[in-house]
Tab-separated table of C-alpha atoms and ligand atoms in Angstrom:
chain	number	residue	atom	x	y	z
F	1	UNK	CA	119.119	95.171	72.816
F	2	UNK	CA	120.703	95.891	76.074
F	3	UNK	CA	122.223	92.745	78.191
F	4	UNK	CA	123.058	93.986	81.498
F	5	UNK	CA	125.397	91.143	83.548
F	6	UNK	CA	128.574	91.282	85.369
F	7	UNK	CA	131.864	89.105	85.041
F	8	UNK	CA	130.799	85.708	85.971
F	9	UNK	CA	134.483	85.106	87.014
F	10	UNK	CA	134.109	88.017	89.407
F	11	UNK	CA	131.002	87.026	91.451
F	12	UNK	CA	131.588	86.470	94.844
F	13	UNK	CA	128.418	84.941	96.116
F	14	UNK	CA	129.341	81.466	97.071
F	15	UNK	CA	126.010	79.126	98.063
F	16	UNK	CA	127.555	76.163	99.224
F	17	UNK	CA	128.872	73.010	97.520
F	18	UNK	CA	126.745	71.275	95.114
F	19	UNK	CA	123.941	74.095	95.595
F	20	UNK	CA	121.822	74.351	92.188
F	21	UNK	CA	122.134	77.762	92.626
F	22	UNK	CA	125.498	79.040	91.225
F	23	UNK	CA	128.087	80.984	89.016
F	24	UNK	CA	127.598	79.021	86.117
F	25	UNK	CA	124.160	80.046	85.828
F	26	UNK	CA	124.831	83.341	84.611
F	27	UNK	CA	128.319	81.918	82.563
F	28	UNK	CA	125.556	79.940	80.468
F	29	UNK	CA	122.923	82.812	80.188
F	30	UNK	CA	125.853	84.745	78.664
F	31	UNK	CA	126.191	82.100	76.203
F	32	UNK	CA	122.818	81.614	75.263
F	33	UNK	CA	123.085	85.507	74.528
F	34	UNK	CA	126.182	85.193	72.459
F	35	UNK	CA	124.373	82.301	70.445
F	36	UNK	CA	121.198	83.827	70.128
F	37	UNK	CA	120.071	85.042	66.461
F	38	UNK	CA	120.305	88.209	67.716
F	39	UNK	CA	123.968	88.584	69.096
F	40	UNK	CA	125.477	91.406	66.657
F	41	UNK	CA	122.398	93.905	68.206
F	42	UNK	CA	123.913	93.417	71.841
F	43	UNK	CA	124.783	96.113	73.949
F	44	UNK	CA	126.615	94.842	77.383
F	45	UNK	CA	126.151	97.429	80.464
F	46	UNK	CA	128.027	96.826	83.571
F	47	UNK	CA	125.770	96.097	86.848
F	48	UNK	CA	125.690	98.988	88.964
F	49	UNK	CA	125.061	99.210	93.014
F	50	UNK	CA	121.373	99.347	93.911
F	51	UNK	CA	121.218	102.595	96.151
F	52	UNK	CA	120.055	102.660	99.832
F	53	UNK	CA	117.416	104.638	98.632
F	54	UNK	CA	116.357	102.687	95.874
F	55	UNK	CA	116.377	99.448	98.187
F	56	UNK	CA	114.332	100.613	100.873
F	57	UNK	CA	111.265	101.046	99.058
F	58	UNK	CA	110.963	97.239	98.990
F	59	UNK	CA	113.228	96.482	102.060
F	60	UNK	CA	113.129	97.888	105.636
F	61	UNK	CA	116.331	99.431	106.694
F	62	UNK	CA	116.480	97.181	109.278
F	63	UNK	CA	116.524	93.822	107.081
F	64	UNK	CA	118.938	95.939	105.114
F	65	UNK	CA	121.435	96.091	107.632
F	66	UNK	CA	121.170	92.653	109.215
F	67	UNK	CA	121.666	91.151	106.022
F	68	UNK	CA	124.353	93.090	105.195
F	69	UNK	CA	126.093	92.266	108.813
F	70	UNK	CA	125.089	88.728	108.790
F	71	UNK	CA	126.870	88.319	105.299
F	72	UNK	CA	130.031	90.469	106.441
F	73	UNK	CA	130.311	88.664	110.054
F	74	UNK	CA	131.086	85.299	107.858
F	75	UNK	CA	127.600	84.555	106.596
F	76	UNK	CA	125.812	80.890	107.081
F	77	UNK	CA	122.591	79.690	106.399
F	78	UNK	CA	119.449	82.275	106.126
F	79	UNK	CA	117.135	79.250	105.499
F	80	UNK	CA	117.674	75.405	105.023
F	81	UNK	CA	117.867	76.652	101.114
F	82	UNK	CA	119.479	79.973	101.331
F	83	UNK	CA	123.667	80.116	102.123
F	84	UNK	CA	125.568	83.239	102.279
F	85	UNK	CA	129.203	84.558	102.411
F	86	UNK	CA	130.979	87.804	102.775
F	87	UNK	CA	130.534	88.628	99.434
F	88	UNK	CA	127.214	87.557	98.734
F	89	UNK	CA	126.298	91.204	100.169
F	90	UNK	CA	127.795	93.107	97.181
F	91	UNK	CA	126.556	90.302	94.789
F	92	UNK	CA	123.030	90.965	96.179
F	93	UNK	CA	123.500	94.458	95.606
F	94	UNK	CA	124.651	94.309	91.907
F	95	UNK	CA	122.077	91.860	91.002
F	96	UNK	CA	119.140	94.369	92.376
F	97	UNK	CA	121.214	97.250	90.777
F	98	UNK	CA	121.306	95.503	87.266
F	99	UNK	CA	117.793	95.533	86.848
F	100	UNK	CA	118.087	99.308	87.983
F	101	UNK	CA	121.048	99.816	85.674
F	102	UNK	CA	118.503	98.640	82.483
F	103	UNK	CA	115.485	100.532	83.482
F	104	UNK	CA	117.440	103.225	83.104
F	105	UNK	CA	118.970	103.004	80.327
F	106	UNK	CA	115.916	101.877	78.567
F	107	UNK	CA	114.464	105.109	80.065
F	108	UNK	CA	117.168	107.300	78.545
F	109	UNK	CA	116.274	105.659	74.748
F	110	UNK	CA	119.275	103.303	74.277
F	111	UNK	CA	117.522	100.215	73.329
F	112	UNK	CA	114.241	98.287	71.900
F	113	UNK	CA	114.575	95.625	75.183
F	114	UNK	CA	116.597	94.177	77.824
F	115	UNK	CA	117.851	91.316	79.533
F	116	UNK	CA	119.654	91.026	82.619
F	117	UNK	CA	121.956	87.881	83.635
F	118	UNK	CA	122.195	88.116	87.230
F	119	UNK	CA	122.261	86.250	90.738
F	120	UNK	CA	121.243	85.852	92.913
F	121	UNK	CA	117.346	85.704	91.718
F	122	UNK	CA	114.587	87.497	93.579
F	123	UNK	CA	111.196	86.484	93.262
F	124	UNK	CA	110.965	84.529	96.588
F	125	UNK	CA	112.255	87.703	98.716
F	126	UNK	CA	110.102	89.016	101.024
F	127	UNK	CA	110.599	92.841	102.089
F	128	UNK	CA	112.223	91.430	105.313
F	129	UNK	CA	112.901	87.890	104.751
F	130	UNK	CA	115.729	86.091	102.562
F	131	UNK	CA	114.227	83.051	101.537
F	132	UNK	CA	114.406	80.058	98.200
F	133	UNK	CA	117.784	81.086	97.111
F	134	UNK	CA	116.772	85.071	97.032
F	135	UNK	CA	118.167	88.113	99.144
F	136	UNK	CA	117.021	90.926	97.726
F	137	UNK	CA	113.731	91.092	95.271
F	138	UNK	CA	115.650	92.403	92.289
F	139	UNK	CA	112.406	93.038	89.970
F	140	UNK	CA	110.292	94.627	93.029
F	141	UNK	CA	113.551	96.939	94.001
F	142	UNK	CA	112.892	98.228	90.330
F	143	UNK	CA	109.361	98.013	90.085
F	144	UNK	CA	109.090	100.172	93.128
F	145	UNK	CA	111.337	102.423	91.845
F	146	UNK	CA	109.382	102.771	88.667
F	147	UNK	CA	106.526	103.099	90.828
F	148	UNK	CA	108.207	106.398	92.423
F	149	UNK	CA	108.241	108.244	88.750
F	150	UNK	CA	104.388	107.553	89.041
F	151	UNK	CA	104.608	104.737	86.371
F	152	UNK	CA	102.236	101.440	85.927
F	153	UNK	CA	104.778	98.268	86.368
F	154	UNK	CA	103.063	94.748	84.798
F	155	UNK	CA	105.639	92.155	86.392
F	156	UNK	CA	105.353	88.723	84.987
F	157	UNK	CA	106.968	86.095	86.578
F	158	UNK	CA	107.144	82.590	84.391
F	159	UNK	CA	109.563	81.226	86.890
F	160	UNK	CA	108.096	77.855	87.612
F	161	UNK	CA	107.916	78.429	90.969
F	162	UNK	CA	105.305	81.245	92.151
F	163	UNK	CA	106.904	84.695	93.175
F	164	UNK	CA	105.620	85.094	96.880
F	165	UNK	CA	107.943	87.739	97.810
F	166	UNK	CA	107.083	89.877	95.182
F	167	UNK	CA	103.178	89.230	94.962
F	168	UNK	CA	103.339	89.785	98.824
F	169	UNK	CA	106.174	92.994	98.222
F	170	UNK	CA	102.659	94.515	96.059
F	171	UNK	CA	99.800	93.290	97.594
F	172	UNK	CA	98.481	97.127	98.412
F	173	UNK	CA	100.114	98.358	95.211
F	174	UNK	CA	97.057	99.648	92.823
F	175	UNK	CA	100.030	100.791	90.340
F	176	UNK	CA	101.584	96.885	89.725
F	177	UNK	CA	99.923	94.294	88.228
F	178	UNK	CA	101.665	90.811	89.437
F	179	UNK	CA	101.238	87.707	87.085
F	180	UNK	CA	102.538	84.710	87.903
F	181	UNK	CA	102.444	81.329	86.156
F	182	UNK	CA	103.884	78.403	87.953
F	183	UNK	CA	103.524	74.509	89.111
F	184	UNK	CA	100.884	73.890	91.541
F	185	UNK	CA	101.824	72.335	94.481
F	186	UNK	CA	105.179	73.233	94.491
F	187	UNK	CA	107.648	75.630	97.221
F	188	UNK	CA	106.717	78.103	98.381
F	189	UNK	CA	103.326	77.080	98.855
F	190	UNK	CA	101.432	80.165	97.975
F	191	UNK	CA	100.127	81.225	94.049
F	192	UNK	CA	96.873	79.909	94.234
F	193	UNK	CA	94.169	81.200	91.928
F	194	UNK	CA	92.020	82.851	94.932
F	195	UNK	CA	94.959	85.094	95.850
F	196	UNK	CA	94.076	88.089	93.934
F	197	UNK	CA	95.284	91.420	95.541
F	198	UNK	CA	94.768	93.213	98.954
F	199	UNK	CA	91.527	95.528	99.834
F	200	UNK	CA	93.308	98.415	98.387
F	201	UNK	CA	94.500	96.939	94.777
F	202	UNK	CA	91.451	94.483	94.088
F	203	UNK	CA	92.444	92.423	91.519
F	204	UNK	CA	95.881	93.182	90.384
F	205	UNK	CA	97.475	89.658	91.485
F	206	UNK	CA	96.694	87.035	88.820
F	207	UNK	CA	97.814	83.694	89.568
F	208	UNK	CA	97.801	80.994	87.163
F	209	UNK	CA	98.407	77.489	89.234
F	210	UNK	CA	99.360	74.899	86.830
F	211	UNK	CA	99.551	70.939	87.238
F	212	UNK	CA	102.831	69.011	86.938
F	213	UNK	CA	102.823	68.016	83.027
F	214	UNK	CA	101.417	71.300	81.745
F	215	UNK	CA	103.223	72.022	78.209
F	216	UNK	CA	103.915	75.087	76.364
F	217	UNK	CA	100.423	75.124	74.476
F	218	UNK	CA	98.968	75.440	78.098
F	219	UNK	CA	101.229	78.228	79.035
F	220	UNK	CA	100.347	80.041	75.543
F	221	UNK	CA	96.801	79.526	76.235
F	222	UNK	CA	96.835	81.188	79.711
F	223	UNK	CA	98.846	84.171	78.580
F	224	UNK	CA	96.005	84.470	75.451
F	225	UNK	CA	92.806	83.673	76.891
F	226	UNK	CA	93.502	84.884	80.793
F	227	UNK	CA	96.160	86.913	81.054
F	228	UNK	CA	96.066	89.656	77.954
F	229	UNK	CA	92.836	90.703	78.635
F	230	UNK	CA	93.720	91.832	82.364
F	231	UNK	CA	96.941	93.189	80.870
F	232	UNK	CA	94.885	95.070	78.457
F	233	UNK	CA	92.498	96.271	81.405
F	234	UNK	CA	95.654	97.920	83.458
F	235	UNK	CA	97.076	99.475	80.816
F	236	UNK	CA	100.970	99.009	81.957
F	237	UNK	CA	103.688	101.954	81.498
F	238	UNK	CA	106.551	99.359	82.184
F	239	UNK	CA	106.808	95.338	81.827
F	240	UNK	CA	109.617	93.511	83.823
F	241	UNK	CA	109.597	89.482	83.685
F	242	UNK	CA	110.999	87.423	86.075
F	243	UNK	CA	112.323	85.210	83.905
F	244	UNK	CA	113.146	82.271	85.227
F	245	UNK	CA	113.701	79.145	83.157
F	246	UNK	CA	113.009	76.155	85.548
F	247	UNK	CA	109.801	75.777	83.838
F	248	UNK	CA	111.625	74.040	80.930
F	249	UNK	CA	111.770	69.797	81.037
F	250	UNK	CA	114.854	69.141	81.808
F	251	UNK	CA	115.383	71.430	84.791
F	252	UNK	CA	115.780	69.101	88.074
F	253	UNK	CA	113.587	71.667	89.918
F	254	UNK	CA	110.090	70.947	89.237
F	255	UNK	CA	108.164	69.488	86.662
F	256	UNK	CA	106.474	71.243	84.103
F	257	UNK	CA	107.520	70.321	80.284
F	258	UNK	CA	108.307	73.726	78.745
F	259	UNK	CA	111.439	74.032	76.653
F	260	UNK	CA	113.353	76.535	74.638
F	261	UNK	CA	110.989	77.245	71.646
F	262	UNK	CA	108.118	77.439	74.416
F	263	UNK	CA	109.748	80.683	75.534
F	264	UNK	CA	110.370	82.388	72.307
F	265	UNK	CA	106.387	81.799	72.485
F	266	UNK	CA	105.613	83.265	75.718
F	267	UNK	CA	108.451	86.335	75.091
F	268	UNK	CA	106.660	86.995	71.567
F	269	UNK	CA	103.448	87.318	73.813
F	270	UNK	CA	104.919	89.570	76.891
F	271	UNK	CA	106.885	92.213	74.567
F	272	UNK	CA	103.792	93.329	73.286
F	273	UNK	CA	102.319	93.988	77.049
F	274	UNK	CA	104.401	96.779	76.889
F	275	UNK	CA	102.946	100.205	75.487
F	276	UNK	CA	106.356	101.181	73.305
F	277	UNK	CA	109.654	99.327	72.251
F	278	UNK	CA	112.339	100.067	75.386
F	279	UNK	CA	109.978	99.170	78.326
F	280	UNK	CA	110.904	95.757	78.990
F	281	UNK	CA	113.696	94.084	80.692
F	282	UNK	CA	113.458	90.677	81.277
F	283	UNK	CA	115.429	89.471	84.251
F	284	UNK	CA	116.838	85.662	85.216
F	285	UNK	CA	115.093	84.125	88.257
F	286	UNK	CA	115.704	80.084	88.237
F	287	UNK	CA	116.493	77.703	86.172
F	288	UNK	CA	118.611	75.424	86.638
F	289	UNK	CA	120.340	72.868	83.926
F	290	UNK	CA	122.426	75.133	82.402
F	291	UNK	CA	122.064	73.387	78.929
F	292	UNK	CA	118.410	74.693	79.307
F	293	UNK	CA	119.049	77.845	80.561
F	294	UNK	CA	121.368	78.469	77.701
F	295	UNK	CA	118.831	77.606	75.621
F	296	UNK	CA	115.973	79.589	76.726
F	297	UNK	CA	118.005	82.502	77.156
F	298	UNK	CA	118.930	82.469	73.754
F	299	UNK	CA	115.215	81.929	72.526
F	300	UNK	CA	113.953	84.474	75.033
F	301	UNK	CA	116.550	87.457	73.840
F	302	UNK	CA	116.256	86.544	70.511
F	303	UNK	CA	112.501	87.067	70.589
F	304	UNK	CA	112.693	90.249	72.781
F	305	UNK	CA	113.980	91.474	69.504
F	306	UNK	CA	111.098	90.001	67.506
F	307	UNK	CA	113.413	87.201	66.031
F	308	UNK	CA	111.978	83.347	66.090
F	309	UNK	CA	115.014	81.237	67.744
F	310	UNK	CA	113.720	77.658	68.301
F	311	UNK	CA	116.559	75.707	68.453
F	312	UNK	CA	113.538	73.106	70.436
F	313	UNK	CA	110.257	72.804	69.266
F	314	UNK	CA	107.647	74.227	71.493
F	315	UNK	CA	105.775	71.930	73.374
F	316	UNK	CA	102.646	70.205	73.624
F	317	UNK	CA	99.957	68.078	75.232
F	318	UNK	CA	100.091	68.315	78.374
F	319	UNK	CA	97.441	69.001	81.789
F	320	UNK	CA	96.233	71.871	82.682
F	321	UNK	CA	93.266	73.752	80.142
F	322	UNK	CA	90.932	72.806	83.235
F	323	UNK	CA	93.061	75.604	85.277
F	324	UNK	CA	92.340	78.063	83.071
F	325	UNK	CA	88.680	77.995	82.921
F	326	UNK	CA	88.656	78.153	87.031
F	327	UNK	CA	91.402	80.863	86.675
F	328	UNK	CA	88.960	82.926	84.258
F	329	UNK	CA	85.923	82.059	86.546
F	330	UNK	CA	87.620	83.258	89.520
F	331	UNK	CA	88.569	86.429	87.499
F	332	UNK	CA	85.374	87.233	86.665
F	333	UNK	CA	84.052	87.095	90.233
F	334	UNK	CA	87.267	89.844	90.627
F	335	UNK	CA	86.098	91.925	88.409
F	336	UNK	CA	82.463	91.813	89.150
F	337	UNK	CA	83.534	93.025	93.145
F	338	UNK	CA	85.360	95.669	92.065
G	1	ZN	ZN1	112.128	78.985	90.319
């Protein structure tokens, strides 16, 4: 098991006072690693530098270099959510790298899974828009990269809020399958069911909108009864996850009623999207209360390794089976277009 983070001490992007958002995120993902069942079987790589060339087949050179000067020149506000400082730049870089650094080290045979504990997240970056706490779009920087050595990328994103930068970063992509599962209504506004892939990769956007409530038997559900068989259909080479953790109860973000034991569940579920052991990384989005993130990140590693860490039961109960039967309807009208 590879965990791929840098020196929480050492980060240098500073969002702002009070901004949920923050160091100690990745400080608690690291513990929830060193607690997890699996601990001894942990391999720490140092983040490396996402290249210029590896960048810019998500982001324009052009949003490339404004970012970087807008960050160096003293940084401010990129949106009413989104703060930077000078060294956000180089945090932004090492976070995109990370997810770089494990793909290739999976690649090269030196581990059954990974997980990277980085910031800031990704999801909501558009190729030339910082937006919802994200700079660069960390999984679609490797995705695309992937992509270039002619692989098939499944990204799942359980992040509680929908991944619009990276569904969008895609859209055209026959060779990624995006699958998001996230509250519905909730920022940014897009992930609903309909949105299913541009004219030239019908069907390879799966959203599954869920109500506020929804519980881990819910989540479960969707990833058994909707999303396996598409994952089946595409046949993926590679499976990143946007793993974000906001989805869990107690995170002050949104309100879905996941916790810990929910995403040993879903983790148990994803690993075996992937075609072999060593192709998949997970890789920290949100989440928020760092009790829960520790949590979850100890559940979630500790299940990339096929080891059952519930230190909270999963959870049940809750809104949402209705979803699923539109989500599989509106599938099936996908699938009998193309
Ligand atoms: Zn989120």
């Amino acid at each position: 098991m590879l965990l791929v983070a840098g020196d929480p001490e050492l980060d240098r992007h500073d969002s702002g006072a009070g901004h949920p958002e923050r160091a100690a995120r990745v400080r608690s993902a690291l513990r929830g690693v060193r607690e997890s069942l699996v601990a001894d079987a942990v391999t720490q790589l140092e983040p490396r530098r996402a290249t210029d060339e590896e960048l810019t087949r998500v982001h324009p050179r052009r949003y490339l270099d404004a970012l970087r000067a807008f960050c160096l020149s003293g940084g401010g506000d990129l949106d009413p959510d989104t703060t930077v400082v000078p060294g956000s730049w180089d945090t932004a870089l090492l976070a995109a790298g990370a997810v770089l650094a494990a793909v290739d080290a999976l690649g090269a045979g030196s581990g059954e899974a990974a997980f990277v504990a980085a910031r800031p997240p990704g999801h909501h970056a558009l190729a030339d828009r910082a937006m919802g706490f994200c700079l660069l779009n960390n999984v679609a920087v490797a995705a695309a990269s992937l992509v270039g050595r002619g692989e098939r990328v499944l990204v799942v994103d359980w992040d509680v809020h929908h991944g619009n930068g990276t569904q969008d970063i895609f859209w055209n992509e026959p060779a990624v399958l995006y699958v998001s599962t996230h509250q519905w209504p909730l920022y940014p506004g897009t992930g609903r069911m309909e949105e299913t892939g541009g004219p030239k990769a019908p069907g390879t956007t799966l959203n599954v909108p869920l109500p506020p409530g929804a519980t881990g038997d819910v989540l479960l559900a969707a990833f058994d009864e909707v999303v396996a068989p598409v994952v089946e259909r595409f046949s993926p080479t590679w499976v990143l996850v946007s793993a974000g953790f906001d989805a869990h109860r107690a995170d002050p973000q949104a309100g879905l009623e996941l916790t810990s034991g929910d995403f040993a569940a879903l983790t148990e579920r994803v690993r075996h999207y992937a075609p072999a052991p060593g192709r998949v990384v997970a890789v920290l989005e949100g989440g928020y209360d760092l009790d829960a993130l520790r949590l979850s990140v100890s559940a979630t590693v500790s299940a990339l390794l096929g080891e059952r860490d519930a230190p909270e039961a999963p959870s049940s109960g809750g809104p949402g089976r209705d979803v699923l039967a539109a989500v599989r309807r509106a599938r099936a009208r996908v699938e009998a277009d193309g």
